[in-house]
Coordinates of C-alpha atoms in Angstrom, one line a residue:
Chain A
X1 CA 0.0 0.0 0.0
X2 CA 1.3 3.5 -0.9
X3 CA 1.9 5.5 2.3
X4 CA 1.1 9.2 2.6
X5 CA 3.6 10.9 4.9
X6 CA 4.1 14.5 5.9
X7 CA 7.9 14.7 5.4
X8 CA 10.6 17.0 4.2
X9 CA 12.2 16.7 0.8
X10 CA 15.5 15.6 2.5
X11 CA 13.7 12.9 4.4
X12 CA 11.9 11.8 1.1
X13 CA 15.3 11.4 -0.7
X14 CA 16.8 9.5 2.3
X15 CA 13.7 7.3 2.4
X16 CA 14.1 6.4 -1.3
X17 CA 17.8 5.6 -0.7
X18 CA 16.8 3.4 2.3
X19 CA 14.5 1.4 -0.1
X20 CA 17.3 1.3 -2.7
X21 CA 19.8 0.1 -0.1
X22 CA 22.9 1.1 -2.0
X23 CA 26.3 -0.6 -1.5
X24 CA 28.2 2.5 -0.7
X25 CA 27.3 6.0 0.5
X26 CA 30.1 8.6 1.0
X27 CA 29.1 12.1 1.9
X28 CA 30.2 15.2 3.8
X29 CA 27.6 17.4 5.5
X30 CA 26.7 20.8 4.1
X31 CA 23.6 22.9 4.6
X32 CA 20.9 22.3 3.3
X33 CA 21.9 18.8 2.3
X34 CA 22.8 17.7 5.8
X35 CA 19.4 16.1 6.8
X36 CA 19.6 13.7 3.8
X37 CA 22.9 12.3 5.2
X38 CA 21.6 12.4 8.8
X39 CA 18.4 10.4 8.0
X40 CA 20.4 7.9 6.0
X41 CA 23.1 7.6 8.7
X42 CA 20.3 6.6 11.1
X43 CA 19.2 3.9 8.7
X44 CA 22.8 2.6 8.7
X45 CA 23.1 2.8 12.5
X46 CA 19.7 1.0 12.9
X47 CA 20.8 -1.7 10.5
X48 CA 17.9 -1.3 8.2
X49 CA 20.3 -1.0 5.2
X50 CA 23.4 -3.0 4.4
X51 CA 25.2 0.1 3.1
X52 CA 28.9 0.8 3.8
X53 CA 28.8 4.4 4.9
X54 CA 32.1 6.3 4.5
X55 CA 32.4 9.5 6.5
X56 CA 34.9 11.5 4.5
X57 CA 36.9 14.7 5.2
X58 CA 35.6 16.7 2.3
X59 CA 33.3 16.6 -0.7
X60 CA 36.3 16.1 -3.0
X61 CA 36.9 12.9 -1.1
X62 CA 33.2 12.0 -1.1
X63 CA 33.0 12.0 -4.9
X64 CA 36.3 10.3 -5.1
X65 CA 35.1 7.5 -2.8
X66 CA 31.9 6.9 -4.8
X67 CA 33.9 7.0 -8.1
X68 CA 36.1 4.2 -6.7
X69 CA 33.1 2.3 -5.3
X70 CA 31.2 2.5 -8.6
X71 CA 34.2 1.5 -10.7
X72 CA 34.6 -1.6 -8.5
X73 CA 31.0 -2.5 -9.3
X74 CA 29.1 -1.1 -6.3
X75 CA 25.9 0.9 -6.4
X76 CA 27.1 4.2 -4.9
X77 CA 25.3 7.4 -3.7
X78 CA 26.3 10.8 -2.4
X79 CA 24.5 14.1 -1.7
X80 CA 25.8 17.6 -1.5
X81 CA 25.0 21.3 -2.2
X82 CA 26.6 24.6 -3.1
X83 CA 30.3 24.9 -2.1
X84 CA 30.3 21.1 -1.5
X85 CA 29.4 20.5 -5.2
X86 CA 32.0 23.1 -6.2
X87 CA 34.7 21.3 -4.2
X88 CA 33.7 18.0 -6.0
X89 CA 33.9 19.7 -9.4
X90 CA 37.1 18.0 -10.6
X91 CA 35.8 14.5 -9.7
X92 CA 32.3 15.3 -11.0
X93 CA 33.8 15.4 -14.5
X94 CA 35.8 12.2 -13.9
X95 CA 32.6 10.3 -12.7
X96 CA 30.9 11.1 -16.0
X97 CA 33.9 10.4 -18.2
X98 CA 34.5 7.0 -16.6
X99 CA 30.8 6.3 -17.4
X100 CA 29.9 5.5 -13.7
X101 CA 26.2 5.2 -12.8
X102 CA 26.5 7.2 -9.6
X103 CA 23.5 9.0 -8.2
X104 CA 23.9 12.3 -6.3
X105 CA 21.2 14.3 -4.7
X106 CA 21.8 18.1 -4.7
X107 CA 19.8 20.4 -2.4
X108 CA 20.4 23.4 -4.6
X109 CA 22.0 26.4 -2.8
X110 CA 23.7 29.6 -3.8
X111 CA 27.4 29.7 -4.2
X112 CA 29.5 32.1 -2.1
X113 CA 30.2 35.0 -2.0
X114 CA 28.8 36.7 -0.2
X115 CA 28.1 33.7 2.0
X116 CA 24.5 32.5 1.6
X117 CA 22.9 29.2 2.6
X118 CA 19.6 29.6 0.7
X119 CA 18.3 28.3 -2.6
X120 CA 19.4 29.2 -6.1
X121 CA 20.6 27.0 -9.0
X122 CA 24.1 28.3 -9.5
X123 CA 25.6 25.2 -7.9
X124 CA 24.1 22.8 -10.4
X125 CA 24.5 25.2 -13.3
X126 CA 28.2 25.2 -12.7
X127 CA 28.1 21.4 -13.4
X128 CA 25.9 21.9 -16.5
X129 CA 28.7 20.8 -18.9
X130 CA 30.2 18.1 -16.7
X131 CA 28.4 15.2 -18.5
X132 CA 25.9 14.4 -15.7
X133 CA 22.3 13.8 -16.4
X134 CA 20.4 16.5 -14.5
X135 CA 16.9 15.8 -13.1
X136 CA 15.0 18.7 -11.5
X137 CA 12.3 18.2 -8.9
X138 CA 9.4 20.6 -8.2
X139 CA 8.5 19.2 -4.8
X140 CA 9.4 16.5 -2.3
X141 CA 7.3 14.0 -4.1
X142 CA 9.3 14.4 -7.3
X143 CA 12.5 14.4 -5.3
X144 CA 11.5 10.9 -4.0
X145 CA 10.3 9.7 -7.4
X146 CA 13.4 10.8 -9.2
X147 CA 15.7 9.2 -6.6
X148 CA 13.8 5.9 -7.2
X149 CA 14.1 6.3 -11.0
X150 CA 17.7 7.5 -11.1
X151 CA 19.7 4.2 -11.0
X152 CA 17.5 2.6 -13.7
X153 CA 18.5 5.5 -16.0
X154 CA 22.1 5.6 -14.9
X155 CA 22.8 1.9 -15.1
X156 CA 21.1 1.3 -18.5
X157 CA 23.6 -0.2 -20.9
X158 CA 23.0 2.5 -23.5
X159 CA 23.5 5.3 -21.0
X160 CA 26.1 4.5 -18.2
X161 CA 26.2 8.0 -16.9
X162 CA 25.8 9.6 -13.5
X163 CA 22.5 11.2 -12.5
X164 CA 22.1 14.4 -10.4
X165 CA 18.7 14.8 -8.6
X166 CA 18.2 18.5 -8.0
X167 CA 15.7 19.8 -5.4
X168 CA 15.5 23.3 -4.0
X169 CA 17.5 23.9 -0.8
X170 CA 15.3 24.7 2.2
X171 CA 12.2 25.2 0.2
X172 CA 12.0 21.5 -0.6
X173 CA 14.8 20.0 1.5
X174 CA 13.4 21.4 4.8
X175 CA 9.8 22.0 3.9
X176 CA 7.3 19.4 5.1
X177 CA 4.9 18.3 2.3
X178 CA 2.7 15.3 1.6
X179 CA 4.7 12.5 -0.1
X180 CA 3.3 9.2 -1.2
X181 CA 5.9 6.6 -0.8
X182 CA 5.9 3.1 -2.4
X183 CA 6.3 -0.2 -0.6
X184 CA 9.9 -1.3 0.0
X185 CA 9.4 -4.5 -2.1
X186 CA 7.9 -2.6 -5.0
X187 CA 10.9 -0.2 -5.1
X188 CA 13.3 -3.1 -4.8
X189 CA 11.7 -5.0 -7.7
X190 CA 11.6 -1.8 -9.8
X191 CA 15.3 -1.0 -9.3
X192 CA 16.2 -4.6 -10.0
X193 CA 19.5 -6.3 -9.8
X194 CA 22.3 -3.9 -10.6
X195 CA 23.7 -4.2 -14.2
X196 CA 27.5 -4.3 -13.7
X197 CA 29.7 -3.4 -16.6
X198 CA 33.5 -3.7 -16.5
X199 CA 33.8 -3.9 -12.7
X200 CA 37.3 -3.6 -11.3
X201 CA 36.7 -6.4 -8.9
X202 CA 36.1 -8.9 -11.8
X203 CA 39.7 -10.0 -11.7
X204 CA 39.3 -12.6 -14.4
X205 CA 38.5 -9.7 -16.8
X206 CA 40.9 -7.0 -15.7
X207 CA 40.3 -3.4 -16.8
X208 CA 41.9 0.0 -16.3
X209 CA 40.0 3.1 -15.1
X210 CA 41.4 6.6 -15.2
X211 CA 44.5 6.0 -17.2
X212 CA 46.4 8.7 -19.2
X213 CA 44.8 9.5 -22.5
X214 CA 46.5 12.1 -24.6
X215 CA 45.7 13.4 -28.1
X216 CA 45.6 9.9 -29.5
X217 CA 42.3 8.8 -27.9
X218 CA 41.0 11.4 -25.5
X219 CA 38.8 13.0 -28.2
X220 CA 37.2 9.7 -29.1
X221 CA 36.4 9.1 -25.5
X222 CA 34.7 12.5 -25.2
X223 CA 32.8 11.8 -28.4
X224 CA 31.4 8.6 -26.8
X225 CA 30.1 10.7 -23.9
X226 CA 28.3 13.0 -26.4
X227 CA 26.8 9.9 -27.9
X228 CA 25.7 8.4 -24.6
X229 CA 23.7 11.5 -23.8
X230 CA 21.7 11.0 -27.0
X231 CA 20.2 7.8 -25.6
X232 CA 19.0 9.4 -22.3
X233 CA 15.7 10.8 -23.5
X234 CA 14.6 7.4 -24.8
X235 CA 15.7 5.6 -21.7
X236 CA 14.2 8.2 -19.4
X237 CA 10.8 7.8 -21.1
X238 CA 11.0 4.0 -20.8
X239 CA 11.9 4.2 -17.1
X240 CA 9.2 6.8 -16.5
X241 CA 6.6 4.5 -18.1
X242 CA 7.6 1.6 -15.9
X243 CA 7.5 3.9 -12.9
X244 CA 4.0 5.1 -13.8
X245 CA 2.9 1.4 -13.6
X246 CA 3.9 1.1 -10.0
X247 CA 3.2 4.6 -8.8
X248 CA 0.4 6.0 -11.0
X249 CA 2.6 9.1 -11.4
X250 CA 3.6 9.8 -15.0
X251 CA 6.8 11.6 -15.8
X252 CA 8.3 12.8 -19.1
X253 CA 11.2 14.9 -20.3
X254 CA 8.9 18.0 -19.8
X255 CA 6.0 18.6 -17.5
X256 CA 3.4 20.3 -19.7
X257 CA 1.0 22.3 -17.6
X258 CA -2.0 23.8 -19.3
X259 CA 0.0 24.0 -22.5
X260 CA -2.5 22.7 -25.1
X261 CA -4.1 26.1 -25.9
X262 CA -1.6 28.3 -24.2
X263 CA -0.5 31.5 -26.0
X264 CA 1.8 32.6 -23.2
X265 CA 4.2 30.1 -21.8
X266 CA 6.5 30.3 -18.8
X267 CA 9.5 28.1 -18.4
X268 CA 11.2 27.4 -15.0
X269 CA 13.0 24.8 -13.0
X270 CA 12.4 23.5 -9.5
X271 CA 10.0 24.6 -6.8
X272 CA 9.0 27.9 -8.4
X273 CA 7.3 25.8 -11.1
X274 CA 4.7 25.0 -8.4
X275 CA 4.1 28.7 -7.6
X276 CA 3.8 29.3 -11.4
X277 CA 1.1 26.6 -11.7
X278 CA -0.8 28.2 -8.8
X279 CA -0.6 31.6 -10.6
X280 CA -1.6 30.0 -13.9
X281 CA -4.8 28.6 -12.2
X282 CA -5.6 32.2 -11.1
X283 CA -4.9 33.7 -14.5
X284 CA -6.9 31.1 -16.3
X285 CA -10.0 32.1 -14.2
X286 CA -9.6 35.5 -15.9
X287 CA -9.5 33.9 -19.3
X288 CA -5.8 34.3 -19.9
X289 CA -4.3 31.5 -22.1
X290 CA -1.2 30.8 -20.0
X291 CA 0.8 27.6 -19.4
X292 CA 4.0 26.3 -17.9
X293 CA 6.7 24.2 -19.5
X294 CA 8.7 22.7 -16.7
X295 CA 11.9 20.8 -17.6
X296 CA 12.0 17.6 -15.6
X297 CA 15.4 17.0 -17.3
X298 CA 17.8 19.8 -18.1
X299 CA 20.8 17.8 -19.2
X300 CA 20.5 16.4 -21.8
X301 CA 18.5 19.3 -23.1
X302 CA 15.6 17.8 -25.3
X303 CA 15.7 20.6 -27.9
X304 CA 13.2 18.9 -30.3
X305 CA 10.6 18.8 -27.6
X306 CA 11.0 22.6 -27.0
X307 CA 10.7 23.2 -30.7
X308 CA 7.5 21.1 -31.0
X309 CA 5.9 22.8 -27.9
X310 CA 6.9 26.4 -28.5
X311 CA 6.4 26.8 -32.3
X312 CA 3.7 29.3 -33.1
X313 CA 3.0 30.5 -29.5
X314 CA 2.6 34.2 -28.8
X315 CA 5.3 34.6 -26.1
X316 CA 7.7 32.6 -24.0
X317 CA 9.0 33.9 -20.6
X318 CA 12.0 32.1 -19.2
X319 CA 12.8 32.3 -15.5
X320 CA 16.3 31.5 -14.3
X321 CA 17.4 31.0 -10.7
X322 CA 21.1 31.6 -11.6
X323 CA 22.9 34.2 -13.6
X324 CA 25.7 33.8 -16.2
X325 CA 27.7 37.0 -15.7
X326 CA 28.4 38.6 -19.0
X327 CA 26.1 36.3 -20.9
X328 CA 22.5 35.1 -20.9
X329 CA 21.2 33.0 -18.0
X330 CA 21.6 29.2 -18.6
X331 CA 18.0 28.1 -19.1
X332 CA 17.2 31.1 -21.3
X333 CA 20.3 30.5 -23.4
X334 CA 19.2 26.9 -24.0
X335 CA 15.6 27.8 -24.8
X336 CA 16.6 30.7 -27.1
X337 CA 19.1 28.5 -29.0
X338 CA 16.4 25.8 -29.5
X339 CA 14.0 28.4 -31.0
X340 CA 16.5 29.4 -33.7
X341 CA 15.2 26.7 -36.1
X342 CA 11.5 26.9 -35.5
X343 CA 9.0 28.1 -38.2
X344 CA 7.0 30.6 -36.2
X345 CA 9.0 32.2 -33.4
X346 CA 7.3 33.5 -30.3
X347 CA 8.4 36.7 -28.5
X348 CA 10.9 35.7 -25.8
X349 CA 12.1 37.3 -22.6
X350 CA 14.6 36.5 -19.9
X351 CA 13.9 37.0 -16.1
X352 CA 16.4 36.2 -13.4
X353 CA 14.9 35.7 -9.9
X354 CA 15.4 34.2 -6.5
X355 CA 19.2 34.5 -6.2
X356 CA 20.3 33.6 -2.7
X357 CA 16.8 32.4 -1.7
X358 CA 15.0 35.7 -2.5
X359 CA 11.3 34.8 -2.3
X360 CA 9.4 34.6 -5.5
X361 CA 5.6 35.1 -5.2
X362 CA 2.6 34.9 -7.5
X363 CA 2.7 38.7 -7.8
X364 CA 6.2 38.5 -9.4
X365 CA 5.1 35.8 -11.7
X366 CA 2.1 37.7 -12.8
X367 CA 4.2 40.7 -13.4
X368 CA 6.4 38.8 -15.9
X369 CA 3.2 37.4 -17.6
X370 CA 1.8 41.0 -17.8
X371 CA 4.9 42.0 -19.8
X372 CA 4.2 39.2 -22.2
X373 CA 0.5 40.1 -22.5
X374 CA 1.5 43.6 -23.4
X375 CA 4.0 42.4 -26.1
X376 CA 6.7 44.0 -23.9
X377 CA 9.4 41.3 -24.1
X378 CA 12.9 42.2 -25.5
X379 CA 14.9 39.2 -26.7
X380 CA 18.3 40.6 -25.7
X381 CA 17.3 42.2 -22.4
X382 CA 17.7 40.4 -19.1
X383 CA 15.1 41.5 -16.4
X384 CA 14.9 40.7 -12.7
X385 CA 12.0 39.7 -10.5
X386 CA 11.9 40.8 -6.8
X387 CA 15.0 42.9 -7.0
X388 CA 15.5 46.3 -5.5
X389 CA 16.8 48.7 -8.2
Chain B
X1 CA -6.3 31.9 -3.9
X2 CA -8.3 28.7 -3.8
X3 CA -11.1 29.3 -1.3
X4 CA -10.0 26.2 0.8
X5 CA -6.4 27.2 1.2
X6 CA -5.7 28.1 4.8
X7 CA -2.4 29.7 5.7
X8 CA -0.8 30.1 9.2
X9 CA 2.2 32.1 10.4
X10 CA 3.8 31.1 13.7
X11 CA 5.9 33.6 15.6
X12 CA 8.2 32.4 18.4
X13 CA 11.7 32.4 19.6
X14 CA 14.1 29.8 18.3
X15 CA 13.9 26.8 20.7
X16 CA 10.3 27.4 21.8
X17 CA 8.9 24.8 19.5
X18 CA 7.0 26.8 16.9
X19 CA 8.5 24.5 14.2
X20 CA 7.5 21.4 16.0
X21 CA 4.0 22.8 16.6
X22 CA 3.6 23.6 12.9
X23 CA 4.9 20.1 12.0
X24 CA 2.4 18.4 14.4
X25 CA -0.4 20.5 13.0
X26 CA 0.6 19.4 9.5
X27 CA 0.6 15.7 10.4
X28 CA -2.7 15.9 12.2
X29 CA -4.3 17.7 9.1
X30 CA -2.7 15.0 6.8
X31 CA -4.5 12.3 8.9
X32 CA -7.8 14.3 8.3
X33 CA -7.2 13.8 4.6
X34 CA -5.9 17.3 3.9
X35 CA -2.9 18.4 1.9
X36 CA -0.3 20.2 4.0
X37 CA 2.9 22.2 4.1
X38 CA 5.0 23.1 7.2
X39 CA 8.2 25.1 6.8
X40 CA 10.2 27.4 9.0
X41 CA 12.0 30.6 8.0
X42 CA 15.7 30.0 8.4
X43 CA 17.7 33.0 9.6
X44 CA 20.7 33.0 11.9
X45 CA 20.0 30.0 14.1
X46 CA 20.4 31.2 17.7
X47 CA 18.3 30.1 20.6
X48 CA 16.0 33.0 21.7
X49 CA 16.1 34.9 18.4
X50 CA 12.7 35.7 16.8
X51 CA 11.7 33.1 14.2
X52 CA 8.7 32.3 12.0
X53 CA 7.2 29.1 10.8
X54 CA 4.4 28.5 8.3
X55 CA 1.6 26.1 7.5
X56 CA -0.6 25.7 4.5
X57 CA -3.6 23.4 4.6
X58 CA -5.8 22.6 1.7
X59 CA -8.3 20.0 0.3
X60 CA -6.3 20.1 -2.9
X61 CA -2.6 19.5 -3.7
X62 CA -0.7 22.6 -2.7
X63 CA 1.4 24.1 -5.5
X64 CA 2.6 27.3 -3.9
X65 CA 6.3 27.4 -2.8
X66 CA 6.5 31.0 -1.9
X67 CA 6.5 32.2 1.7
X68 CA 3.1 33.0 3.4
X69 CA 2.4 36.7 2.8
X70 CA -1.3 37.0 3.9
X71 CA -1.9 34.5 6.6
X72 CA -5.5 33.6 7.7
X73 CA -4.1 32.9 11.2
X74 CA -1.2 34.3 13.1
X75 CA -0.1 32.4 16.2
X76 CA 2.3 34.1 18.7
X77 CA 4.0 31.7 21.1
X78 CA 6.0 34.4 23.0
X79 CA 4.1 37.7 23.9
X80 CA 7.4 39.7 24.1
X81 CA 7.3 39.6 20.3
X82 CA 4.0 41.6 20.2
X83 CA 5.7 44.9 19.5
X84 CA 7.5 43.4 16.4
X85 CA 5.9 44.8 13.2
X86 CA 6.2 41.4 11.6
X87 CA 3.2 40.2 13.7
X88 CA 0.7 42.4 11.8
X89 CA 2.5 42.2 8.4
X90 CA 0.1 41.1 5.7
X91 CA -2.9 40.9 8.0
X92 CA -6.3 42.6 7.8
X93 CA -9.8 42.5 9.5
X94 CA -10.3 38.9 8.4
X95 CA -7.1 37.6 9.9
X96 CA -7.2 35.8 13.3
X97 CA -4.5 36.3 16.0
X98 CA -3.9 33.8 18.8
X99 CA -1.4 34.8 21.5
X100 CA 0.1 32.8 24.4
X101 CA -0.2 35.4 27.1
X102 CA -1.7 36.2 30.5
X103 CA -2.6 39.7 29.2
X104 CA -6.1 40.6 28.1
X105 CA -7.4 40.6 24.5
X106 CA -7.6 44.5 24.7
X107 CA -4.1 45.0 25.8
X108 CA -2.8 42.6 23.1
X109 CA -4.7 44.6 20.5
X110 CA -3.3 47.8 21.9
X111 CA 0.2 46.5 21.9
X112 CA 0.3 45.2 18.3
X113 CA -2.5 47.1 16.6
X114 CA -4.0 44.0 15.1
X115 CA -7.2 44.7 13.2
X116 CA -8.8 41.2 13.1
X117 CA -10.1 38.8 15.7
X118 CA -7.8 38.5 18.7
X119 CA -7.7 35.5 21.0
X120 CA -5.5 34.8 24.1
X121 CA -4.6 31.7 26.0
X122 CA -2.4 31.3 29.1
X123 CA -0.5 28.4 27.4
X124 CA 2.7 28.6 29.3
X125 CA 0.8 28.6 32.6
X126 CA -1.3 25.7 31.5
X127 CA 1.8 23.8 30.3
X128 CA 3.5 24.4 33.7
X129 CA 0.5 23.1 35.6
X130 CA -0.1 20.1 33.4
X131 CA 3.4 19.1 32.2
X132 CA 5.6 20.8 34.7
X133 CA 7.5 22.4 31.8
X134 CA 7.1 25.7 29.9
X135 CA 6.4 24.0 26.6
X136 CA 3.2 25.6 25.3
X137 CA 2.9 23.9 21.9
X138 CA 0.2 21.3 22.6
X139 CA -1.9 24.0 24.4
X140 CA -1.6 26.3 21.4
X141 CA -2.7 23.5 19.1
X142 CA -5.8 23.1 21.3
X143 CA -6.5 26.8 20.9
X144 CA -6.0 26.7 17.1
X145 CA -8.4 23.7 16.9
X146 CA -11.1 25.7 18.9
X147 CA -10.7 29.0 17.1
X148 CA -10.3 27.8 13.5
X149 CA -11.7 24.3 13.3
X150 CA -9.0 23.4 10.8
X151 CA -7.8 20.5 13.0
X152 CA -9.9 18.2 15.2
X153 CA -8.6 17.3 18.7
X154 CA -8.7 13.6 18.2
X155 CA -6.2 13.8 15.3
X156 CA -3.9 15.9 17.4
X157 CA -4.3 13.3 20.2
X158 CA -3.1 10.6 17.9
X159 CA 0.0 12.7 17.0
X160 CA 0.7 13.3 20.6
X161 CA 0.6 9.6 21.2
X162 CA 2.9 8.9 18.2
X163 CA 5.4 11.4 19.4
X164 CA 5.5 10.7 23.2
X165 CA 4.3 7.2 23.9
X166 CA 7.4 5.3 23.0
X167 CA 9.8 7.8 24.5
X168 CA 8.0 8.9 27.6
X169 CA 5.0 6.5 28.3
X170 CA 1.3 6.8 28.7
X171 CA 1.4 9.2 31.6
X172 CA 3.1 11.9 29.6
X173 CA 0.7 11.3 26.7
X174 CA -2.3 11.8 29.0
X175 CA -0.8 15.0 30.4
X176 CA -0.2 16.4 27.0
X177 CA -3.7 15.5 25.9
X178 CA -5.1 17.3 29.0
X179 CA -3.0 20.4 28.1
X180 CA -4.4 20.2 24.5
X181 CA -7.9 20.1 25.8
X182 CA -7.3 23.0 28.2
X183 CA -6.0 25.1 25.3
X184 CA -9.3 24.3 23.5
X185 CA -11.4 25.1 26.5
X186 CA -9.6 28.2 27.9
X187 CA -8.8 30.2 24.8
X188 CA -10.7 33.6 24.9
X189 CA -11.6 35.6 21.8
X190 CA -12.9 39.1 21.2
X191 CA -13.8 40.9 18.0

């Protein structure tokens, strides 16, 4: 029987990991990721999981430990945020290039400085080009569901790439919401037996990981990473379909909210997408044809889907919770570039919001929609919501 | 706003249990078949510093992830905060205020300038009498149940049992249930 619980996003992720029962977890505490590791450490201490938990001295070591574990053939997990993810940066790339199916939960938080512990997306965006699959959760339910789905995507023989499950720091990690969890057995059967490929511990078939690779083969190896990403949308859809059978919750590359007849479409990642849905419900009562396109997956970026969904609409408003100093914000950049090839281009505008945890309310969202209704969007202008100027 | 969305803002000092109260309320409302949210506002984490916590309760799935701007109910756990302008922020004639205080409804209204309905309950006194400790949370939940009807006492009783039975035994559970009922019975409202 599915169980409805009032729990935080952090607890939801830890609960999913308890059901997955990974071989190795290595993590270093950092706000707002800490409760994920605390809850999981309790499962280890209580003996409800068989996991080897490695307390490490830094995030660089945490990622290094899970890389070693995954290369040896173990199912490995870590969690981090902000400066912790930044400290992992070097090994984050190595995990992807070694094609290791690691899963990492990221409670998205601003990067210093100035020092700030609250939510924005600059930590994950700094790893945008690292070769990891990036899933983005709107709420605690999605954080739980994506954690359950992640290994099946990562370990698929056509993919073999690490997966980052992003959920907004504090807003989701520390907020209590209703989460419907699945039975332990159901999750166990869904995850299935791990598909091992080239494990180091298979001594009768010795392999080398992380060897030197100069201009003779490095490029070919990078090309294989590019290729692997192309299989992700198909595999994600298959896994999502299987997950729907056990949960009743249907995921896709993109969450389409009131999109069918929408003339004005907003695009945003994470928890703000919920606040946008709420605002859309209100605007729809006034007869406004508004909708939301929420990326459930940001890397790889399913360009064709954006082209199909945005062709011929009146206006597209892209909200970014991170900035790219001296260039366009990352989500806007991706969307704008996808629209280059479509037949009937909508007006498009960029809005940066919520840096360092600045609250974003329905009033701000409505304000951006109002600009779109008036035809007041400028393609090369970056605007800001909820900022004192 | 959907008509059935009820929003609460809790004011207390860090360490007084506003966060736990908001969580217990959320769990009780979940058992009543509602959708819920409970989340604190995180500032500098120092015991005794003013802090806020929030609840949303609805018959439908809650989509909002912004902070609560216009609460339907404001609960003040520590009456030394009444002079803080945050108490009345975003409130109007329709908002309800419940304060843990020995002061009268009139003096509370005078102190904070609240325009809506004002209720008081001597929650710390009741907690000291029933539990022997100045932990007013369960008393405040009783007052919230009486004034708003958004939670029913029997569901809060179940949560009290879940929380205290294993750790402290049946006697502590009964004392907390009595404190809850006294909050329900002894809250005084005006306006």
